[in-house]
């Protein structure tokens, strides 16, 4: 079968909100998002479906990110926020693909970000506060059979769960992405609270100042399933 240009476009918009500091300790650092598709900060919509034999439906999403100090129990530095909160550097979206006649193992999923370059260069560049590998564009070839927690070939911060049904005319897909703390806080992507680098509080304040420039910024993720060969 010749490569088709027919595509189904799926949009995921990740809304970012400012992080904050409280004294020498950090209050919650949150990229404020919800599972609701109609909030001001976050929206998931489908583009025009050109290939009528394939339909798509988002089934769930988890798009709240928390860059947060750990609680006193775990913190070895003086930067704890003193609250029983936990960092959450993962975000995910689940969706269903359904076809009347296309074997879904023959399609690919193209992931393309926009409006992310300043975020990546400022926070994940030479001075790497955050590892932004998850914001890398890539293409995922749908597997021949069910897979669980498989890392994408061209994006080490993305993992896939895929379950087929109905003679592979349906597919439930979950893709999970992970931010990591950057090399500024150590080589092992440690939470700054447990980092052993010098001047960690100063570096966190520098991070907060840099991050504040992205208040009300929206990073756009376009997922485009395309018919393969």
Short mmCIF file of C-alpha atoms in Angstrom, two decimals:
data_model
loop_
_atom_site.label_atom_id
_atom_site.label_comp_id
_atom_site.label_asym_id
_atom_site.label_seq_id
_atom_site.Cartn_x
_atom_site.Cartn_y
_atom_site.Cartn_z
CA UNK A 1 0.00 0.00 0.00
CA UNK A 2 1.38 3.40 -0.95
CA UNK A 3 2.15 5.93 1.76
CA UNK A 4 -1.01 7.88 2.40
CA UNK A 5 -1.14 11.55 3.29
CA UNK A 6 -4.41 11.07 5.13
CA UNK A 7 -3.94 12.02 8.75
CA UNK A 8 -5.92 12.33 11.92
CA UNK A 9 -4.72 15.20 14.09
CA UNK A 10 -4.95 15.09 17.86
CA UNK A 11 -4.03 18.17 19.87
CA UNK A 12 -2.87 18.25 23.46
CA UNK A 13 -2.18 21.65 25.04
CA UNK A 14 -0.09 21.71 28.19
CA UNK A 15 -0.72 24.84 30.26
CA UNK A 16 2.17 26.02 32.44
CA UNK A 17 1.82 28.11 35.59
CA UNK A 18 4.38 29.89 37.72
CA UNK A 19 6.27 28.18 40.51
CA UNK A 20 6.77 30.01 43.79
CA UNK A 21 9.17 30.32 46.72
CA UNK A 22 8.38 30.83 50.38
CA UNK A 23 11.31 32.06 52.49
CA UNK A 24 14.25 29.66 52.32
CA UNK A 25 11.86 26.78 51.81
CA UNK A 26 9.86 26.10 48.69
CA UNK A 27 6.13 25.97 48.50
CA UNK A 28 4.54 23.79 45.84
CA UNK A 29 5.95 24.17 42.37
CA UNK A 30 3.10 23.26 40.09
CA UNK A 31 2.44 23.25 36.39
CA UNK A 32 -1.26 23.67 36.94
CA UNK A 33 -3.31 21.31 34.82
CA UNK A 34 -6.29 19.04 35.15
CA UNK A 35 -7.90 16.09 33.46
CA UNK A 36 -10.74 18.32 32.28
CA UNK A 37 -10.57 19.03 28.58
CA UNK A 38 -12.42 22.34 28.82
CA UNK A 39 -10.42 24.29 31.42
CA UNK A 40 -8.68 27.56 30.61
CA UNK A 41 -5.23 26.09 31.23
CA UNK A 42 -5.62 22.89 29.31
CA UNK A 43 -7.46 21.68 26.25
CA UNK A 44 -7.48 18.51 24.17
CA UNK A 45 -9.20 18.63 20.81
CA UNK A 46 -9.29 16.56 17.65
CA UNK A 47 -8.54 18.07 14.29
CA UNK A 48 -10.38 17.20 11.11
CA UNK A 49 -10.46 13.47 10.44
CA UNK A 50 -9.52 13.06 6.78
CA UNK A 51 -9.42 9.25 6.75
CA UNK A 52 -13.06 8.43 7.48
CA UNK A 53 -12.35 4.78 8.27
CA UNK A 54 -10.39 5.76 11.41
CA UNK A 55 -11.81 7.53 14.44
CA UNK A 56 -10.07 8.71 17.61
CA UNK A 57 -11.19 9.38 21.14
CA UNK A 58 -9.27 10.62 24.16
CA UNK A 59 -10.19 8.48 27.17
CA UNK A 60 -8.16 10.11 29.96
CA UNK A 61 -5.23 12.36 30.72
CA UNK A 62 -3.00 13.22 33.65
CA UNK A 63 -1.29 16.52 32.95
CA UNK A 64 -0.46 17.97 36.35
CA UNK A 65 3.28 18.42 36.84
CA UNK A 66 4.78 19.28 40.22
CA UNK A 67 8.35 20.50 40.60
CA UNK A 68 8.35 20.29 44.36
CA UNK A 69 10.68 20.01 47.33
CA UNK A 70 10.25 16.82 49.28
CA UNK A 71 8.87 16.72 52.82
CA UNK A 72 11.09 16.98 55.90
CA UNK A 73 11.28 13.21 56.19
CA UNK A 74 13.24 12.96 52.94
CA UNK A 75 14.97 16.31 52.69
CA UNK A 76 18.66 16.53 53.57
CA UNK A 77 18.97 20.24 52.75
CA UNK A 78 17.18 23.31 54.10
CA UNK A 79 14.87 23.69 51.14
CA UNK A 80 11.91 21.54 52.17
CA UNK A 81 8.50 23.16 52.02
CA UNK A 82 7.57 21.29 55.18
CA UNK A 83 4.46 19.85 53.57
CA UNK A 84 3.50 16.28 52.82
CA UNK A 85 3.69 16.85 49.09
CA UNK A 86 5.49 14.87 46.43
CA UNK A 87 6.99 15.89 43.15
CA UNK A 88 5.24 14.64 40.02
CA UNK A 89 7.29 15.00 36.86
CA UNK A 90 5.14 12.77 34.65
CA UNK A 91 2.29 13.57 32.31
CA UNK A 92 0.28 11.24 30.09
CA UNK A 93 -2.62 10.94 27.70
CA UNK A 94 -4.69 7.89 26.74
CA UNK A 95 -6.70 7.55 23.57
CA UNK A 96 -8.46 4.96 21.45
CA UNK A 97 -8.00 4.43 17.72
CA UNK A 98 -10.78 2.62 15.86
CA UNK A 99 -10.84 1.58 12.22
CA UNK A 100 -13.35 -0.15 9.96
CA UNK A 101 -10.74 -1.64 7.61
CA UNK A 102 -7.20 -0.41 8.42
CA UNK A 103 -4.87 -2.70 10.35
CA UNK A 104 -3.68 -0.30 13.06
CA UNK A 105 -0.28 -2.00 13.28
CA UNK A 106 0.47 -0.30 9.94
CA UNK A 107 0.14 3.28 11.18
CA UNK A 108 2.59 5.59 12.89
CA UNK A 109 2.09 8.35 15.45
CA UNK A 110 3.94 11.61 14.91
CA UNK A 111 4.52 13.76 18.01
CA UNK A 112 5.37 17.40 17.33
CA UNK A 113 5.70 20.18 19.91
CA UNK A 114 5.38 23.89 19.27
CA UNK A 115 5.94 26.97 21.43
CA UNK A 116 8.44 24.98 23.49
CA UNK A 117 11.80 26.26 22.21
CA UNK A 118 12.24 29.18 24.64
CA UNK A 119 11.18 26.95 27.53
CA UNK A 120 13.74 24.30 26.52
CA UNK A 121 16.60 26.71 25.85
CA UNK A 122 16.06 28.71 29.05
CA UNK A 123 15.41 25.87 31.49
CA UNK A 124 17.00 22.91 29.73
CA UNK A 125 19.88 24.45 27.82
CA UNK A 126 23.51 24.95 28.80
CA UNK A 127 22.35 25.76 32.34
CA UNK A 128 20.10 22.74 32.69
CA UNK A 129 17.60 23.21 35.50
CA UNK A 130 15.20 20.69 33.93
CA UNK A 131 15.90 17.82 31.56
CA UNK A 132 13.41 18.56 28.78
CA UNK A 133 14.00 15.43 26.68
CA UNK A 134 10.26 14.74 26.88
CA UNK A 135 9.64 17.80 24.68
CA UNK A 136 11.49 16.23 21.74
CA UNK A 137 9.60 15.59 18.49
CA UNK A 138 9.53 11.95 17.39
CA UNK A 139 7.62 9.31 15.45
CA UNK A 140 6.32 6.11 17.00
CA UNK A 141 5.60 3.12 14.78
CA UNK A 142 2.65 1.18 16.12
CA UNK A 143 3.83 -2.27 17.30
CA UNK A 144 2.84 -5.62 15.81
CA UNK A 145 1.34 -6.78 19.12
CA UNK A 146 0.41 -5.50 22.57
CA UNK A 147 3.21 -3.74 24.49
CA UNK A 148 3.54 -2.35 28.00
CA UNK A 149 5.89 0.37 29.24
CA UNK A 150 8.00 0.39 26.09
CA UNK A 151 10.34 3.36 25.61
CA UNK A 152 10.07 5.21 22.32
CA UNK A 153 13.07 4.71 20.04
CA UNK A 154 13.60 8.43 19.39
CA UNK A 155 12.53 9.86 22.73
CA UNK A 156 13.88 8.22 25.88
CA UNK A 157 11.43 10.20 28.05
CA UNK A 158 8.33 8.73 26.38
CA UNK A 159 6.86 5.28 27.07
CA UNK A 160 3.93 3.49 25.47
CA UNK A 161 1.26 1.01 26.45
CA UNK A 162 -0.68 -0.37 23.49
CA UNK A 163 -3.49 -2.92 23.59
CA UNK A 164 -5.20 -4.14 20.43
CA UNK A 165 -8.67 -5.58 19.96
CA UNK A 166 -11.08 -6.50 17.20
CA UNK A 167 -8.55 -8.05 14.78
CA UNK A 168 -6.31 -5.04 15.38
CA UNK A 169 -8.97 -2.64 14.17
CA UNK A 170 -9.00 -0.98 17.60
CA UNK A 171 -6.09 0.13 19.77
CA UNK A 172 -5.97 1.62 23.24
CA UNK A 173 -2.85 3.77 23.54
CA UNK A 174 -1.34 5.44 26.58
CA UNK A 175 1.76 7.56 26.17
CA UNK A 176 3.58 8.80 29.27
CA UNK A 177 6.23 11.52 29.34
CA UNK A 178 8.71 12.38 32.09
CA UNK A 179 10.58 15.54 32.95
CA UNK A 180 13.72 15.16 35.07
CA UNK A 181 15.69 17.55 37.25
CA UNK A 182 18.65 18.92 35.33
CA UNK A 183 22.41 18.65 35.69
CA UNK A 184 22.55 21.90 37.71
CA UNK A 185 21.38 19.80 40.66
CA UNK A 186 23.72 16.86 40.04
CA UNK A 187 24.48 14.22 37.43
CA UNK A 188 21.79 11.78 38.59
CA UNK A 189 18.74 14.02 38.05
CA UNK A 190 18.20 14.20 41.80
CA UNK A 191 15.46 16.19 43.42
CA UNK A 192 17.31 19.33 44.65
CA UNK A 193 16.22 18.49 48.17
CA UNK A 194 18.58 15.52 48.17
CA UNK A 195 21.24 17.07 45.96
CA UNK A 196 24.82 17.36 47.22
CA UNK A 197 25.87 20.17 44.86
CA UNK A 198 27.10 23.45 46.32
CA UNK A 199 24.76 26.44 46.72
CA UNK A 200 21.67 24.38 45.92
CA UNK A 201 19.26 26.94 47.44
CA UNK A 202 20.75 29.72 45.31
CA UNK A 203 20.44 27.54 42.24
CA UNK A 204 16.82 26.79 43.04
CA UNK A 205 16.11 30.51 43.36
CA UNK A 206 17.80 31.06 39.99
CA UNK A 207 15.58 28.33 38.57
CA UNK A 208 12.48 29.97 40.01
CA UNK A 209 13.43 33.31 38.49
CA UNK A 210 14.02 31.72 35.09
CA UNK A 211 10.81 29.71 35.28
CA UNK A 212 8.68 32.73 36.16
CA UNK A 213 9.11 34.06 32.62
CA UNK A 214 6.89 31.24 31.38
CA UNK A 215 3.79 32.07 33.37
CA UNK A 216 0.74 31.61 31.14
CA UNK A 217 2.85 29.93 28.47
CA UNK A 218 1.17 27.07 26.61
CA UNK A 219 3.20 24.29 25.07
CA UNK A 220 1.38 22.61 22.19
CA UNK A 221 1.66 18.91 21.44
CA UNK A 222 0.27 17.70 18.12
CA UNK A 223 -0.19 13.95 17.73
CA UNK A 224 -0.77 12.87 14.15
CA UNK A 225 -1.61 9.24 13.33
CA UNK A 226 -0.64 8.54 9.71
CA UNK A 227 -1.27 5.57 7.49
CA UNK A 228 1.92 3.63 6.87
CA UNK A 229 3.18 1.45 4.09
#
